[in-house]
Amino acid sequence: MIKTVITQQDRPVLSPEKMAEIQGVIQQFPEGKSKSAILRILHIVEREAGGWLSPDTMDMVAEILSIEPIEVYEVATFYTMFNLNPVGKYVLEVCQTGPCMLVGSDQTIEYIEKTLDIKVGETTADGMFTLKTSECLGACGYGPLLKCGIHYHEHLTNDSIDTLLTACRNGEVEKY
Amino acid sequence: MGRKLLLEHIDVPGIETFDVWRKHGGYLSVEKALKNMSPDDVVNEVKNSGLRGRGGAGFPTGMKWSFLAKPEGVPRYLLCNADESEPGTFKDRYLMEKLPHLLIEGMIVSSYALGANLSYIYIRGEYMWILEILEKAIAEAYAKGFLGKNILGSGFDLDLRVAPGGGAYICGEETALIESLEGKRGNPRMKPPFPAVKGLWGCPTVVNNVESLATVVPIINMGADEYVKIGTEKSAGTKLISACGNLVRPGVYEIEMGISVEEFIYGDEWCRGIANNKQIKALIPGGSSVPILPAHLITKLATGEDRLMSYESLSEGGFATGSMLGSGGFIVFDEDQSVVRNTWNFARFYAHESCGQCSPCREGTGWMQRVLHRIVNGQGNMRDIDLLADINKKIEGNTICPLGDAAAWPVAAAIRHFREEFEWYVNHPEEALKRNYGMLKNTPTTV
Ligand SMILES: Cc1cc2nc3c(=O)[nH]c(=O)nc-3n(C[C@H](O)[C@H](O)[C@H](O)COP(=O)(O)O)c2cc1C
Ligand code: FES
């Protein structure tokens, strides 16, 4: 749930380009309906804030949309894509739902746990990877798979997982 | 070769661009509708085509459209449901990723029919790269005069936008989708009032699945009279099936309604049989929410006739011996898979995805998940099996939206057809654990 102890200002600094992008999102909705832009704005600021939403970041979104902070917390806590705690540089989300399980997602999760020496929900000591599970990602025919950044990595094997992890370490994979 | 109405040009290089799409007959339906047909003509054509919603419920699209309230001076909205989160379903993704202009074209014609001047595609947040594909295609359509003001000089204006979700299965339910698009939690609304009367921002709204809206294009191009000649009497046209699980060739296929299930699973043109030379054990034909079928009821009906890929044949026999076409999420289990374990997996999914506003669903899905977890881990007893049935009855029909039913029915069906397997788990706790690869370590009991 929401972190209650904030030791530093966790609010990202938005560049003028990002502010313009956010204004563009708001303009996709009729006048007076800017609250509709909230999910997309949360996705944008989460990326800018290092992959997670601090209460401070959420307050910033409330200010941008001229709504109460609680309206942002309500939304951010409801939708599972948003991270409410700090995460590693790369978040690996492995689908664990039925169709993926039929083709071996349990083994995929176990392999990543072993390789990175972390459990689901944890972040590696070097802050590089966070491992999460997710429910059906809408790619059931291409499992086992994981989402990293905005892209899916499908038909995973131990070898392809190794390759992906190396590519992440080398900074060759898009973050968040 | 089966007839393709939606995926005909999917392999053409560059088909995701406006120019290539246009060269292959793209946007002809917009020209035809806006130049030669009135909005009501379009509605009637869709009605006569017999098109049934492809999102899962199978409600006749033309009829849904004719319910739309049209008070003076109030805007109306068309929302495309691209939330696609029903386990087993991945057809809309394929269509949007490869043929974005097909969906855009369908939305222009459909918005014209409904008198909507601002329409949205609500896409699940995990499909963010597809959102970018769609926005690129939309920008092209604006530049070519197929979106914006006074499209093709017809006087019809349309703005089309894409909005992402944030990871919530429930937002595929139409009123939850509307709540989400208003920037709120995805809690389904009480009905009535139906969205056709009070939907987005309190205005009359139609919500349709990606594939339903895409199918409007061939219907307008060929005319309802021709369209109904394809498929069966009660299931007109073609359907996208997303096949997954233990198949030689999983993937998204466009089938003519009425081909046999046997041909679809084993045919060369389609899934090519069960992977690793195994036998089939079970099938969930329409997404995780529909009843599972045991081997003897997959290719044959209880009466011994062939089972076909159509709304009526897949549901033949009701819940006793049939299932549903649903969203077309076709999940195949080989002989080594555990139905009990998969039932638990889906129960965990529903418990995770319940929005939490109705107690029977919020608590009931959690209980089912925990009881099933107990059974798969060799800690269940015989009473648990009946307890599941009991929880089921208390959820079913007692919730605002159908997520509760969707969670309850698959459990009921699994027990109906695979009771022996549930009993085996109870009677063989040690072996049960072995059969559940890594389960205790990997899977938390709580959701
Ligand atoms: C829990 C739940 C989840 C749903 N998810 C989806 C979905 O992901 N995509 C979809 O098109 N319809 C989904 N539906 C069905 C929609 O409520 C609605 O019936 C559908 O979008 C209507 O479109 P159609 O008539 O074109 O099929 C869902 C329904 C429920 C109850
Ligand atoms: S079950 Fe994993 S993507 Fe659908």
PDB file of C-alpha atoms in Angstrom, chain B residues 180-414:
ATOM      1  CA  SER B 180     -12.357   4.136 -15.826  1.00  0.00           C
ATOM      2  CA  LEU B 181     -12.578   6.438 -18.820  1.00  0.00           C
ATOM      3  CA  GLU B 182     -13.999   9.067 -16.491  1.00  0.00           C
ATOM      4  CA  GLY B 183     -10.798   8.784 -14.480  1.00  0.00           C
ATOM      5  CA  LYS B 184     -12.097   6.682 -11.625  1.00  0.00           C
ATOM      6  CA  ARG B 185     -11.706   3.237 -10.122  1.00  0.00           C
ATOM      7  CA  GLY B 186     -13.254   0.591 -12.355  1.00  0.00           C
ATOM      8  CA  ASN B 187     -16.290  -0.228 -10.260  1.00  0.00           C
ATOM      9  CA  PRO B 188     -19.179  -1.457 -12.443  1.00  0.00           C
ATOM     10  CA  ARG B 189     -22.389   0.533 -12.233  1.00  0.00           C
ATOM     11  CA  MET B 190     -25.847  -0.692 -11.345  1.00  0.00           C
ATOM     12  CA  LYS B 191     -28.028  -1.196 -14.409  1.00  0.00           C
ATOM     13  CA  PRO B 192     -30.465   0.294 -15.297  1.00  0.00           C
ATOM     14  CA  PRO B 193     -29.817   2.928 -16.410  1.00  0.00           C
ATOM     15  CA  PHE B 194     -28.000   1.200 -19.247  1.00  0.00           C
ATOM     16  CA  PRO B 195     -25.135   2.934 -21.037  1.00  0.00           C
ATOM     17  CA  ALA B 196     -27.439   3.382 -24.044  1.00  0.00           C
ATOM     18  CA  VAL B 197     -29.288   5.930 -21.917  1.00  0.00           C
ATOM     19  CA  LYS B 198     -26.667   7.113 -19.423  1.00  0.00           C
ATOM     20  CA  GLY B 199     -23.096   6.179 -20.199  1.00  0.00           C
ATOM     21  CA  LEU B 200     -19.933   8.221 -20.516  1.00  0.00           C
ATOM     22  CA  TRP B 201     -20.339  11.527 -18.625  1.00  0.00           C
ATOM     23  CA  GLY B 202     -24.036  10.734 -18.285  1.00  0.00           C
ATOM     24  CA  CYS B 203     -24.596  10.694 -22.049  1.00  0.00           C
ATOM     25  CA  PRO B 204     -25.966   7.894 -24.267  1.00  0.00           C
ATOM     26  CA  THR B 205     -23.115   5.522 -25.058  1.00  0.00           C
ATOM     27  CA  VAL B 206     -22.471   2.340 -26.997  1.00  0.00           C
ATOM     28  CA  VAL B 207     -19.613   0.036 -25.994  1.00  0.00           C
ATOM     29  CA  ASN B 208     -18.456  -2.513 -28.548  1.00  0.00           C
ATOM     30  CA  ASN B 209     -15.591  -4.939 -28.810  1.00  0.00           C
ATOM     31  CA  VAL B 210     -12.714  -4.336 -31.254  1.00  0.00           C
ATOM     32  CA  GLU B 211     -13.658  -7.295 -33.430  1.00  0.00           C
ATOM     33  CA  SER B 212     -17.351  -6.328 -33.543  1.00  0.00           C
ATOM     34  CA  LEU B 213     -16.473  -2.862 -34.837  1.00  0.00           C
ATOM     35  CA  ALA B 214     -13.954  -4.244 -37.327  1.00  0.00           C
ATOM     36  CA  THR B 215     -16.592  -6.638 -38.655  1.00  0.00           C
ATOM     37  CA  VAL B 216     -18.845  -3.708 -39.535  1.00  0.00           C
ATOM     38  CA  VAL B 217     -16.415  -2.988 -42.400  1.00  0.00           C
ATOM     39  CA  PRO B 218     -16.976  -6.193 -44.421  1.00  0.00           C
ATOM     40  CA  ILE B 219     -20.686  -6.063 -43.587  1.00  0.00           C
ATOM     41  CA  ILE B 220     -21.032  -2.613 -45.162  1.00  0.00           C
ATOM     42  CA  ASN B 221     -18.740  -3.500 -48.063  1.00  0.00           C
ATOM     43  CA  MET B 222     -20.510  -6.711 -49.039  1.00  0.00           C
ATOM     44  CA  GLY B 223     -23.982  -5.967 -47.718  1.00  0.00           C
ATOM     45  CA  ALA B 224     -25.888  -7.913 -45.081  1.00  0.00           C
ATOM     46  CA  ASP B 225     -27.454 -10.217 -47.680  1.00  0.00           C
ATOM     47  CA  GLU B 226     -24.071 -11.546 -48.717  1.00  0.00           C
ATOM     48  CA  TYR B 227     -22.699 -11.574 -45.170  1.00  0.00           C
ATOM     49  CA  VAL B 228     -25.403 -13.877 -43.820  1.00  0.00           C
ATOM     50  CA  LYS B 229     -24.521 -16.470 -46.444  1.00  0.00           C
ATOM     51  CA  ILE B 230     -21.269 -17.035 -44.566  1.00  0.00           C
ATOM     52  CA  GLY B 231     -21.309 -19.086 -41.396  1.00  0.00           C
ATOM     53  CA  THR B 232     -24.394 -20.763 -39.982  1.00  0.00           C
ATOM     54  CA  GLU B 233     -27.965 -19.610 -39.678  1.00  0.00           C
ATOM     55  CA  LYS B 234     -27.595 -18.458 -36.077  1.00  0.00           C
ATOM     56  CA  SER B 235     -23.912 -17.516 -36.226  1.00  0.00           C
ATOM     57  CA  ALA B 236     -23.349 -15.373 -39.262  1.00  0.00           C
ATOM     58  CA  GLY B 237     -19.948 -14.563 -40.650  1.00  0.00           C
ATOM     59  CA  THR B 238     -16.485 -15.277 -39.422  1.00  0.00           C
ATOM     60  CA  LYS B 239     -14.933 -15.161 -35.955  1.00  0.00           C
ATOM     61  CA  LEU B 240     -11.442 -14.647 -34.674  1.00  0.00           C
ATOM     62  CA  ILE B 241     -10.353 -17.487 -32.433  1.00  0.00           C
ATOM     63  CA  SER B 242      -7.279 -17.124 -30.261  1.00  0.00           C
ATOM     64  CA  ALA B 243      -6.048 -20.649 -29.668  1.00  0.00           C
ATOM     65  CA  CYS B 244      -3.610 -21.395 -26.850  1.00  0.00           C
ATOM     66  CA  GLY B 245      -2.510 -24.055 -24.417  1.00  0.00           C
ATOM     67  CA  ASN B 246      -0.954 -27.331 -25.507  1.00  0.00           C
ATOM     68  CA  LEU B 247      -1.340 -27.010 -29.273  1.00  0.00           C
ATOM     69  CA  VAL B 248       1.130 -27.638 -32.065  1.00  0.00           C
ATOM     70  CA  ARG B 249       0.307 -24.269 -33.566  1.00  0.00           C
ATOM     71  CA  PRO B 250      -1.357 -21.821 -31.201  1.00  0.00           C
ATOM     72  CA  GLY B 251      -2.300 -18.428 -32.604  1.00  0.00           C
ATOM     73  CA  VAL B 252      -5.085 -16.209 -33.879  1.00  0.00           C
ATOM     74  CA  TYR B 253      -7.248 -17.680 -36.633  1.00  0.00           C
ATOM     75  CA  GLU B 254     -10.204 -16.333 -38.535  1.00  0.00           C
ATOM     76  CA  ILE B 255     -12.673 -19.147 -39.008  1.00  0.00           C
ATOM     77  CA  GLU B 256     -15.923 -19.347 -40.876  1.00  0.00           C
ATOM     78  CA  MET B 257     -18.529 -20.082 -38.218  1.00  0.00           C
ATOM     79  CA  GLY B 258     -19.657 -23.674 -38.376  1.00  0.00           C
ATOM     80  CA  ILE B 259     -16.421 -25.507 -39.115  1.00  0.00           C
ATOM     81  CA  SER B 260     -16.085 -28.496 -36.824  1.00  0.00           C
ATOM     82  CA  VAL B 261     -14.183 -28.297 -33.561  1.00  0.00           C
ATOM     83  CA  GLU B 262     -12.283 -31.390 -34.631  1.00  0.00           C
ATOM     84  CA  GLU B 263     -11.109 -29.725 -37.818  1.00  0.00           C
ATOM     85  CA  PHE B 264     -10.086 -26.605 -35.921  1.00  0.00           C
ATOM     86  CA  ILE B 265      -7.996 -28.487 -33.388  1.00  0.00           C
ATOM     87  CA  TYR B 266      -6.453 -31.075 -35.705  1.00  0.00           C
ATOM     88  CA  GLY B 267      -6.680 -29.521 -39.180  1.00  0.00           C
ATOM     89  CA  ASP B 268      -3.541 -28.517 -41.054  1.00  0.00           C
ATOM     90  CA  GLU B 269      -4.896 -25.076 -41.767  1.00  0.00           C
ATOM     91  CA  TRP B 270      -5.467 -24.437 -38.063  1.00  0.00           C
ATOM     92  CA  CYS B 271      -3.956 -25.705 -34.810  1.00  0.00           C
ATOM     93  CA  ARG B 272      -2.508 -29.008 -36.138  1.00  0.00           C
ATOM     94  CA  GLY B 273      -3.304 -31.053 -33.084  1.00  0.00           C
ATOM     95  CA  ILE B 274      -2.001 -31.441 -29.568  1.00  0.00           C
ATOM     96  CA  ALA B 275       1.637 -30.656 -28.902  1.00  0.00           C
ATOM     97  CA  ASN B 276       4.198 -33.400 -28.138  1.00  0.00           C
ATOM     98  CA  ASN B 277       1.974 -36.155 -29.564  1.00  0.00           C
ATOM     99  CA  LYS B 278      -0.239 -36.119 -26.514  1.00  0.00           C
ATOM    100  CA  GLN B 279      -3.969 -36.631 -26.206  1.00  0.00           C
ATOM    101  CA  ILE B 280      -6.454 -33.885 -25.455  1.00  0.00           C
ATOM    102  CA  LYS B 281      -7.875 -33.871 -21.947  1.00  0.00           C
ATOM    103  CA  ALA B 282     -10.086 -30.798 -21.821  1.00  0.00           C
ATOM    104  CA  LEU B 283     -11.064 -27.639 -23.647  1.00  0.00           C
ATOM    105  CA  ILE B 284     -12.220 -24.200 -22.552  1.00  0.00           C
ATOM    106  CA  PRO B 285     -13.586 -22.836 -25.825  1.00  0.00           C
ATOM    107  CA  GLY B 286     -14.434 -19.219 -25.076  1.00  0.00           C
ATOM    108  CA  GLY B 287     -12.174 -17.640 -22.477  1.00  0.00           C
ATOM    109  CA  SER B 288     -11.644 -18.500 -18.813  1.00  0.00           C
ATOM    110  CA  SER B 289     -15.222 -17.597 -17.846  1.00  0.00           C
ATOM    111  CA  VAL B 290     -16.937 -20.339 -19.824  1.00  0.00           C
ATOM    112  CA  PRO B 291     -17.429 -23.947 -18.700  1.00  0.00           C
ATOM    113  CA  ILE B 292     -14.673 -26.475 -19.360  1.00  0.00           C
ATOM    114  CA  LEU B 293     -15.454 -29.498 -21.556  1.00  0.00           C
ATOM    115  CA  PRO B 294     -14.041 -32.977 -20.911  1.00  0.00           C
ATOM    116  CA  ALA B 295     -12.485 -34.945 -23.799  1.00  0.00           C
ATOM    117  CA  HIS B 296     -15.652 -36.826 -24.782  1.00  0.00           C
ATOM    118  CA  LEU B 297     -17.675 -33.611 -25.184  1.00  0.00           C
ATOM    119  CA  ILE B 298     -15.168 -31.628 -27.241  1.00  0.00           C
ATOM    120  CA  THR B 299     -15.538 -32.854 -30.798  1.00  0.00           C
ATOM    121  CA  LYS B 300     -18.945 -34.479 -30.244  1.00  0.00           C
ATOM    122  CA  LEU B 301     -22.152 -33.309 -28.627  1.00  0.00           C
ATOM    123  CA  ALA B 302     -23.789 -35.474 -25.969  1.00  0.00           C
ATOM    124  CA  THR B 303     -26.101 -36.670 -28.769  1.00  0.00           C
ATOM    125  CA  GLY B 304     -23.140 -37.947 -30.784  1.00  0.00           C
ATOM    126  CA  GLU B 305     -23.296 -35.326 -33.526  1.00  0.00           C
ATOM    127  CA  ASP B 306     -20.230 -33.269 -34.412  1.00  0.00           C
ATOM    128  CA  ARG B 307     -19.651 -30.170 -32.337  1.00  0.00           C
ATOM    129  CA  LEU B 308     -19.134 -27.069 -34.446  1.00  0.00           C
ATOM    130  CA  MET B 309     -17.456 -23.739 -33.905  1.00  0.00           C
ATOM    131  CA  SER B 310     -20.591 -21.610 -33.574  1.00  0.00           C
ATOM    132  CA  TYR B 311     -22.543 -19.896 -30.807  1.00  0.00           C
ATOM    133  CA  GLU B 312     -25.288 -22.526 -30.882  1.00  0.00           C
ATOM    134  CA  SER B 313     -23.202 -25.673 -31.164  1.00  0.00           C
ATOM    135  CA  LEU B 314     -20.681 -24.766 -28.470  1.00  0.00           C
ATOM    136  CA  SER B 315     -23.516 -24.030 -26.063  1.00  0.00           C
ATOM    137  CA  GLU B 316     -25.538 -27.115 -27.099  1.00  0.00           C
ATOM    138  CA  GLY B 317     -26.415 -29.123 -24.007  1.00  0.00           C
ATOM    139  CA  GLY B 318     -26.442 -26.082 -21.733  1.00  0.00           C
ATOM    140  CA  PHE B 319     -24.175 -26.150 -18.719  1.00  0.00           C
ATOM    141  CA  ALA B 320     -24.659 -29.918 -18.345  1.00  0.00           C
ATOM    142  CA  THR B 321     -22.811 -30.948 -21.501  1.00  0.00           C
ATOM    143  CA  GLY B 322     -22.023 -27.717 -23.318  1.00  0.00           C
ATOM    144  CA  SER B 323     -20.065 -24.502 -22.962  1.00  0.00           C
ATOM    145  CA  MET B 324     -19.974 -21.163 -24.820  1.00  0.00           C
ATOM    146  CA  LEU B 325     -18.207 -19.462 -27.711  1.00  0.00           C
ATOM    147  CA  GLY B 326     -17.610 -16.455 -25.464  1.00  0.00           C
ATOM    148  CA  SER B 327     -14.707 -14.296 -26.576  1.00  0.00           C
ATOM    149  CA  GLY B 328     -13.127 -17.003 -28.712  1.00  0.00           C
ATOM    150  CA  GLY B 329     -10.334 -17.676 -26.216  1.00  0.00           C
ATOM    151  CA  PHE B 330      -9.737 -21.344 -27.020  1.00  0.00           C
ATOM    152  CA  ILE B 331      -7.676 -23.048 -24.291  1.00  0.00           C
ATOM    153  CA  VAL B 332      -6.543 -26.637 -24.853  1.00  0.00           C
ATOM    154  CA  PHE B 333      -5.283 -28.979 -22.110  1.00  0.00           C
ATOM    155  CA  ASP B 334      -3.181 -32.028 -22.845  1.00  0.00           C
ATOM    156  CA  GLU B 335      -3.494 -35.287 -20.912  1.00  0.00           C
ATOM    157  CA  ASP B 336      -0.804 -34.345 -18.388  1.00  0.00           C
ATOM    158  CA  GLN B 337      -2.423 -31.116 -17.245  1.00  0.00           C
ATOM    159  CA  SER B 338      -4.260 -30.851 -13.984  1.00  0.00           C
ATOM    160  CA  VAL B 339      -7.765 -29.441 -14.250  1.00  0.00           C
ATOM    161  CA  VAL B 340      -7.861 -28.950 -10.481  1.00  0.00           C
ATOM    162  CA  ARG B 341      -4.767 -26.868 -10.532  1.00  0.00           C
ATOM    163  CA  ASN B 342      -5.946 -24.798 -13.457  1.00  0.00           C
ATOM    164  CA  THR B 343      -9.268 -24.228 -11.710  1.00  0.00           C
ATOM    165  CA  TRP B 344      -7.360 -22.916  -8.715  1.00  0.00           C
ATOM    166  CA  ASN B 345      -5.245 -20.726 -10.993  1.00  0.00           C
ATOM    167  CA  PHE B 346      -8.347 -19.143 -12.519  1.00  0.00           C
ATOM    168  CA  ALA B 347      -9.928 -18.739  -9.076  1.00  0.00           C
ATOM    169  CA  ARG B 348      -6.840 -16.816  -8.023  1.00  0.00           C
ATOM    170  CA  PHE B 349      -7.240 -14.669 -11.127  1.00  0.00           C
ATOM    171  CA  TYR B 350     -10.843 -13.768 -10.294  1.00  0.00           C
ATOM    172  CA  ALA B 351     -10.054 -13.129  -6.641  1.00  0.00           C
ATOM    173  CA  HIS B 352      -7.292 -10.794  -7.757  1.00  0.00           C
ATOM    174  CA  GLU B 353      -9.512  -9.042 -10.281  1.00  0.00           C
ATOM    175  CA  SER B 354     -12.706  -8.620  -8.267  1.00  0.00           C
ATOM    176  CA  CYS B 355     -13.247  -4.882  -7.892  1.00  0.00           C
ATOM    177  CA  GLY B 356     -14.409  -5.498  -4.341  1.00  0.00           C
ATOM    178  CA  GLN B 357     -17.632  -3.525  -4.227  1.00  0.00           C
ATOM    179  CA  CYS B 358     -20.021  -6.513  -3.872  1.00  0.00           C
ATOM    180  CA  SER B 359     -19.369  -8.700  -0.820  1.00  0.00           C
ATOM    181  CA  PRO B 360     -20.439 -12.025  -2.414  1.00  0.00           C
ATOM    182  CA  CYS B 361     -17.845 -11.574  -5.152  1.00  0.00           C
ATOM    183  CA  ARG B 362     -15.114  -9.942  -3.075  1.00  0.00           C
ATOM    184  CA  GLU B 363     -15.292 -12.532  -0.283  1.00  0.00           C
ATOM    185  CA  GLY B 364     -16.538 -15.475  -2.329  1.00  0.00           C
ATOM    186  CA  THR B 365     -13.764 -15.380  -4.922  1.00  0.00           C
ATOM    187  CA  GLY B 366     -11.228 -15.235  -2.089  1.00  0.00           C
ATOM    188  CA  TRP B 367     -12.786 -18.215  -0.318  1.00  0.00           C
ATOM    189  CA  MET B 368     -12.888 -20.262  -3.494  1.00  0.00           C
ATOM    190  CA  GLN B 369      -9.289 -19.458  -4.148  1.00  0.00           C
ATOM    191  CA  ARG B 370      -8.226 -20.506  -0.666  1.00  0.00           C
ATOM    192  CA  VAL B 371     -10.267 -23.705  -0.637  1.00  0.00           C
ATOM    193  CA  LEU B 372      -8.899 -24.703  -4.031  1.00  0.00           C
ATOM    194  CA  HIS B 373      -5.395 -23.826  -2.934  1.00  0.00           C
ATOM    195  CA  ARG B 374      -5.865 -26.154   0.007  1.00  0.00           C
ATOM    196  CA  ILE B 375      -6.991 -28.971  -2.279  1.00  0.00           C
ATOM    197  CA  VAL B 376      -4.126 -28.616  -4.772  1.00  0.00           C
ATOM    198  CA  ASN B 377      -1.665 -28.616  -1.900  1.00  0.00           C
ATOM    199  CA  GLY B 378      -2.920 -31.881  -0.523  1.00  0.00           C
ATOM    200  CA  GLN B 379      -4.622 -30.305   2.465  1.00  0.00           C
ATOM    201  CA  GLY B 380      -8.209 -30.547   1.297  1.00  0.00           C
ATOM    202  CA  ASN B 381     -10.988 -32.846   2.402  1.00  0.00           C
ATOM    203  CA  MET B 382     -14.102 -34.182   0.703  1.00  0.00           C
ATOM    204  CA  ARG B 383     -16.322 -31.567   2.276  1.00  0.00           C
ATOM    205  CA  ASP B 384     -14.275 -28.881   0.528  1.00  0.00           C
ATOM    206  CA  ILE B 385     -15.578 -30.020  -2.829  1.00  0.00           C
ATOM    207  CA  ASP B 386     -19.163 -29.457  -1.757  1.00  0.00           C
ATOM    208  CA  LEU B 387     -18.169 -26.273   0.003  1.00  0.00           C
ATOM    209  CA  LEU B 388     -16.989 -24.925  -3.350  1.00  0.00           C
ATOM    210  CA  ALA B 389     -20.353 -25.683  -4.903  1.00  0.00           C
ATOM    211  CA  ASP B 390     -22.013 -23.921  -2.010  1.00  0.00           C
ATOM    212  CA  ILE B 391     -19.857 -20.782  -2.288  1.00  0.00           C
ATOM    213  CA  ASN B 392     -20.623 -20.810  -5.963  1.00  0.00           C
ATOM    214  CA  LYS B 393     -24.353 -20.628  -5.440  1.00  0.00           C
ATOM    215  CA  LYS B 394     -23.918 -17.714  -3.082  1.00  0.00           C
ATOM    216  CA  ILE B 395     -21.957 -15.652  -5.563  1.00  0.00           C
ATOM    217  CA  GLU B 396     -23.909 -16.451  -8.709  1.00  0.00           C
ATOM    218  CA  GLY B 397     -26.556 -13.852  -9.477  1.00  0.00           C
ATOM    219  CA  ASN B 398     -25.859 -11.837  -6.328  1.00  0.00           C
ATOM    220  CA  THR B 399     -23.521  -9.234  -7.745  1.00  0.00           C
ATOM    221  CA  ILE B 400     -23.764  -5.986  -9.683  1.00  0.00           C
ATOM    222  CA  CYS B 401     -21.768  -7.235 -12.656  1.00  0.00           C
ATOM    223  CA  PRO B 402     -21.192 -10.690 -14.133  1.00  0.00           C
ATOM    224  CA  LEU B 403     -17.623 -11.086 -12.809  1.00  0.00           C
ATOM    225  CA  GLY B 404     -19.038 -13.096  -9.924  1.00  0.00           C
ATOM    226  CA  ASP B 405     -20.770 -15.491 -12.315  1.00  0.00           C
ATOM    227  CA  ALA B 406     -17.673 -15.638 -14.467  1.00  0.00           C
ATOM    228  CA  ALA B 407     -15.688 -16.745 -11.419  1.00  0.00           C
ATOM    229  CA  ALA B 408     -18.281 -19.235 -10.189  1.00  0.00           C
ATOM    230  CA  TRP B 409     -19.259 -21.067 -13.378  1.00  0.00           C
ATOM    231  CA  PRO B 410     -15.838 -22.441 -14.321  1.00  0.00           C
ATOM    232  CA  VAL B 411     -15.446 -23.935 -10.845  1.00  0.00           C
ATOM    233  CA  ALA B 412     -18.878 -25.529 -11.036  1.00  0.00           C
ATOM    234  CA  ALA B 413     -18.119 -26.949 -14.467  1.00  0.00           C
ATOM    235  CA  ALA B 414     -14.736 -28.316 -13.408  1.00  0.00           C
TER     236      ALA B 414
END
